[in-house]
CSV table of C-alpha atoms in Angstrom, one decimal:
chain,number,residue,atom,x,y,z
A,45,MET,CA,0.0,0.0,0.0
A,46,SER,CA,1.3,3.4,-1.0
A,47,SER,CA,0.3,6.7,0.6
A,48,PHE,CA,0.5,10.4,-0.2
A,49,VAL,CA,0.0,13.4,2.1
A,50,PHE,CA,-1.1,16.9,1.0
A,51,ASN,CA,-2.0,20.1,3.0
A,52,LEU,CA,-4.9,21.4,1.0
A,53,SER,CA,-7.1,24.5,1.3
A,54,THR,CA,-10.9,24.0,1.6
A,55,LYS,CA,-11.5,27.6,0.4
A,56,ARG,CA,-9.5,27.1,-2.8
A,57,PRO,CA,-9.6,23.3,-3.4
A,58,SER,CA,-6.8,21.7,-5.3
A,59,ILE,CA,-6.5,19.7,-8.5
A,60,LEU,CA,-4.7,16.4,-8.0
A,61,HIS,CA,-3.2,14.3,-10.8
A,62,MET,CA,-2.8,10.6,-10.2
A,63,ASN,CA,-0.7,8.6,-12.6
A,64,LEU,CA,-1.6,4.9,-12.2
A,65,SER,CA,1.3,3.6,-14.3
A,66,LYS,CA,3.9,5.4,-12.1
A,67,GLN,CA,1.8,5.2,-8.9
A,68,THR,CA,2.3,8.9,-8.2
A,69,ILE,CA,0.0,11.8,-7.2
A,70,LYS,CA,0.9,15.4,-7.7
A,71,GLU,CA,-0.8,18.7,-7.1
A,72,VAL,CA,-1.6,20.7,-10.2
A,73,ILE,CA,-1.3,24.5,-9.8
A,74,TYR,CA,-4.1,26.5,-11.5
A,75,SER,CA,-4.6,30.2,-11.9
A,76,ASP,CA,-7.4,32.5,-10.7
A,77,ASP,CA,-8.4,33.0,-14.3
A,78,PHE,CA,-8.9,29.3,-14.8
A,79,LEU,CA,-11.1,29.2,-11.7
A,80,LYS,CA,-13.1,32.2,-12.8
A,81,SER,CA,-13.5,30.9,-16.3
A,82,TYR,CA,-14.5,27.3,-15.5
A,83,LEU,CA,-15.7,27.4,-11.8
A,84,GLY,CA,-15.5,23.6,-11.2
A,85,GLY,CA,-17.5,20.4,-12.1
A,86,ARG,CA,-18.0,19.9,-15.8
A,87,GLY,CA,-16.2,23.2,-16.5
A,88,PHE,CA,-13.0,22.0,-14.9
A,89,ASN,CA,-13.3,18.6,-16.5
A,90,SER,CA,-13.9,19.9,-20.0
A,91,ALA,CA,-11.0,22.4,-19.8
A,92,ILE,CA,-8.6,19.8,-18.4
A,93,LEU,CA,-9.4,17.2,-21.0
A,94,TYR,CA,-9.3,19.7,-23.8
A,95,ASN,CA,-5.7,20.6,-22.7
A,96,PHE,CA,-4.8,16.9,-22.8
A,97,MET,CA,-6.3,16.6,-26.3
A,98,LYS,CA,-4.4,19.7,-27.5
A,99,LYS,CA,-1.1,18.0,-26.8
A,100,ARG,CA,-1.9,15.2,-29.2
A,101,SER,CA,-1.2,15.1,-32.9
A,102,ASP,CA,-4.1,12.6,-33.6
A,103,THR,CA,-7.4,11.5,-32.1
A,104,LYS,CA,-6.7,7.8,-31.9
A,105,ILE,CA,-6.6,7.4,-28.1
A,106,LYS,CA,-5.4,4.1,-26.8
A,107,LYS,CA,-6.8,2.5,-23.7
A,108,GLU,CA,-3.7,3.4,-21.6
A,109,GLU,CA,-3.9,7.0,-22.9
A,110,ASN,CA,-7.4,7.6,-21.6
A,111,VAL,CA,-8.0,10.3,-18.9
A,112,ILE,CA,-10.6,10.4,-16.1
A,113,CYS,CA,-11.6,13.6,-14.4
A,114,ILE,CA,-13.7,13.6,-11.2
A,115,SER,CA,-14.9,17.0,-10.1
A,116,SER,CA,-17.2,18.6,-7.5
A,117,GLY,CA,-19.1,21.7,-8.3
A,118,PHE,CA,-18.2,25.3,-7.3
A,119,PHE,CA,-20.7,25.3,-4.5
A,120,SER,CA,-20.2,21.7,-3.5
A,121,GLY,CA,-19.9,21.2,0.3
A,122,THR,CA,-22.0,24.3,1.1
A,123,SER,CA,-25.7,24.6,1.9
A,124,PHE,CA,-26.4,26.1,-1.6
A,125,PRO,CA,-29.4,24.2,-3.1
A,126,SER,CA,-28.7,21.4,-5.5
A,127,SER,CA,-24.9,21.9,-5.2
A,128,GLY,CA,-24.0,18.4,-4.2
A,129,ARG,CA,-23.2,17.1,-7.7
A,130,THR,CA,-20.2,15.2,-9.0
A,131,THR,CA,-19.2,15.2,-12.6
A,132,ILE,CA,-17.2,12.4,-14.1
A,133,SER,CA,-15.6,12.9,-17.5
A,134,VAL,CA,-13.4,10.8,-19.7
A,135,LEU,CA,-11.3,11.6,-22.8
A,136,LYS,CA,-12.6,8.6,-24.7
A,137,SER,CA,-15.8,6.8,-24.3
A,138,PRO,CA,-15.7,3.0,-25.0
A,139,VAL,CA,-19.2,3.5,-26.7
A,140,THR,CA,-18.7,6.6,-28.9
A,141,GLY,CA,-14.9,6.8,-29.0
A,142,LYS,CA,-15.2,10.5,-28.0
A,143,PHE,CA,-15.3,12.7,-24.9
A,144,THR,CA,-18.2,12.0,-22.6
A,145,ASP,CA,-19.3,12.8,-19.1
A,146,GLY,CA,-21.9,11.8,-16.5
A,147,ASN,CA,-23.3,13.6,-13.4
A,148,LEU,CA,-24.5,12.1,-10.2
A,149,GLY,CA,-25.9,13.3,-6.9
A,150,GLY,CA,-25.2,11.9,-3.4
A,151,PHE,CA,-22.4,13.0,-1.1
A,152,PHE,CA,-19.2,12.0,-2.9
A,153,GLY,CA,-18.7,15.5,-4.4
A,154,PRO,CA,-19.2,17.4,-1.1
A,155,TYR,CA,-16.9,14.9,0.7
A,156,LEU,CA,-14.2,15.4,-2.0
A,157,ARG,CA,-14.5,19.2,-1.7
A,158,LYS,CA,-14.2,19.0,2.1
A,159,CYS,CA,-11.0,17.1,1.7
A,160,GLY,CA,-9.7,20.1,-0.2
A,161,ILE,CA,-9.9,18.5,-3.6
A,162,ALA,CA,-11.8,20.2,-6.5
A,163,THR,CA,-10.7,17.7,-9.2
A,164,LEU,CA,-9.0,14.3,-9.3
A,165,ILE,CA,-7.3,13.5,-12.6
A,166,ILE,CA,-6.5,9.9,-13.3
A,167,THR,CA,-4.2,8.8,-16.1
A,168,GLY,CA,-2.3,5.6,-17.0
A,169,ILE,CA,-3.1,2.0,-16.1
A,170,SER,CA,-2.2,0.2,-12.8
A,171,GLU,CA,-0.4,-3.1,-13.1
A,172,LYS,CA,-2.5,-4.3,-10.1
A,173,ARG,CA,-6.1,-3.9,-9.2
A,174,ILE,CA,-6.4,-1.0,-6.8
A,175,TRP,CA,-8.8,1.2,-4.9
A,176,LEU,CA,-8.2,4.7,-3.4
A,177,ASN,CA,-8.9,5.7,0.1
A,178,ILE,CA,-9.0,9.5,0.7
A,179,LYS,CA,-8.9,10.7,4.3
A,180,SER,CA,-8.8,14.2,5.7
A,181,ASN,CA,-8.2,15.9,9.0
A,182,VAL,CA,-8.4,19.6,9.9
A,183,ASN,CA,-4.9,21.1,10.4
A,184,TYR,CA,-5.5,24.8,11.1
A,185,LYS,CA,-8.0,27.4,9.9
A,186,ASP,CA,-9.1,26.3,6.4
A,187,VAL,CA,-6.3,23.9,5.7
A,188,ARG,CA,-6.7,20.1,5.8
A,189,GLN,CA,-4.1,17.4,5.9
A,190,THR,CA,-5.4,15.0,3.2
A,191,LYS,CA,-4.0,11.5,2.9
A,192,ILE,CA,-4.5,9.3,-0.1
A,193,PHE,CA,-3.9,5.6,0.2
A,194,ILE,CA,-3.5,3.2,-2.8
A,195,ASN,CA,-4.9,-0.2,-1.7
A,196,ASP,CA,-4.9,-3.7,-3.2
A,197,ALA,CA,-8.4,-4.5,-4.6
A,198,ASP,CA,-8.1,-8.2,-5.3
A,199,ASP,CA,-10.5,-9.0,-2.4
A,200,ILE,CA,-13.2,-6.7,-3.6
A,201,TRP,CA,-12.8,-6.9,-7.4
A,202,ASN,CA,-15.9,-8.2,-9.2
A,203,SER,CA,-18.1,-7.3,-6.2
A,204,THR,CA,-21.5,-5.9,-6.9
A,205,ILE,CA,-22.0,-2.4,-5.7
A,206,THR,CA,-24.1,-3.6,-2.7
A,207,GLU,CA,-21.4,-6.1,-1.8
A,208,LEU,CA,-18.7,-3.5,-2.2
A,209,ASN,CA,-20.5,-1.0,0.1
A,210,ARG,CA,-20.8,-3.8,2.7
A,211,LYS,CA,-17.2,-4.8,2.5
A,212,ILE,CA,-15.8,-1.2,2.7
A,213,TYR,CA,-18.4,0.8,4.5
A,214,ILE,CA,-19.5,-1.6,7.2
A,215,SER,CA,-16.3,-3.6,7.8
A,216,ARG,CA,-13.7,-0.8,7.3
A,217,PHE,CA,-14.8,2.8,7.2
A,218,LYS,CA,-18.2,3.8,8.4
A,219,LYS,CA,-17.9,7.6,7.9
A,220,THR,CA,-17.2,7.5,4.2
A,221,LYS,CA,-18.7,7.8,0.8
A,222,ILE,CA,-17.9,5.3,-1.9
A,223,LEU,CA,-17.6,5.9,-5.7
A,224,SER,CA,-17.9,2.4,-7.3
A,225,ILE,CA,-18.2,0.7,-10.6
A,226,GLY,CA,-19.5,-2.7,-9.6
A,227,SER,CA,-18.8,-6.0,-11.4
A,228,GLY,CA,-20.0,-4.5,-14.7
A,229,GLY,CA,-17.3,-1.8,-14.7
A,230,ALA,CA,-14.7,-4.4,-13.4
A,231,ASN,CA,-15.4,-6.5,-16.5
A,232,GLU,CA,-15.4,-3.4,-18.8
A,233,VAL,CA,-19.0,-3.8,-19.8
A,234,PHE,CA,-19.6,-1.0,-22.3
A,235,CYS,CA,-22.7,0.3,-20.7
A,236,SER,CA,-21.4,0.1,-17.1
A,237,THR,CA,-21.8,3.2,-14.8
A,238,VAL,CA,-20.3,4.8,-11.7
A,239,SER,CA,-22.4,4.9,-8.6
A,240,CYS,CA,-22.6,6.6,-5.1
A,241,ASP,CA,-25.4,6.7,-2.6
A,242,ASP,CA,-27.8,4.9,-5.0
A,243,ARG,CA,-27.1,7.7,-7.6
A,244,VAL,CA,-25.6,6.9,-10.9
A,245,ALA,CA,-23.4,8.6,-13.5
A,246,GLY,CA,-24.5,6.8,-16.7
A,247,GLY,CA,-23.9,7.0,-20.4
A,248,GLY,CA,-20.8,6.4,-22.4
A,249,GLY,CA,-19.6,3.4,-20.4
A,250,LEU,CA,-17.8,5.4,-17.7
A,251,GLY,CA,-17.6,2.4,-15.4
A,252,ALA,CA,-15.7,0.4,-18.1
A,253,VAL,CA,-13.0,3.1,-18.3
A,254,PHE,CA,-12.4,2.8,-14.5
A,255,GLY,CA,-12.3,-1.0,-14.9
């Protein structure tokens, strides 16, 4: 198990980039203009994926070159009505071969924002089956010490969403929110989705990209 520690602001949440191939996580610095222009959520995801696409000389994206962005909205984690949304976007859908995204409710987005994370970018492919555990503690004022653990997933792979929630939520971490792909995503079923709190981000086979 690998772990990474960041001191992140909850007032100006960070963008983190995880490279699964290298097993690294780094903070991405973004400007005030970027924040004002794209705000968060789908705006952040679209701008980030567009920048990835701009660097390419062709549109033939291989599986290992795909990019996942998970973002909370600008007002996520506050009491603003309907703000608790999470947007998941990928550079290449296994269904259309193009950019796609999905949006779901539940509490994953607000929890991510309260950890000081606006967007989590995931690139590369892990040699092993893994799952991420993100934990956060208040340090001082509006800064949180956020720890990200990379865990072996062999014991939970191919679990249904209900089984996965029981294995992680009940037996390991009770005060948590789980973003999961179920057995459909694990087996790269083209219509698989991403789920949290009985809400689903569907369309474009998002779960298959995670799997």
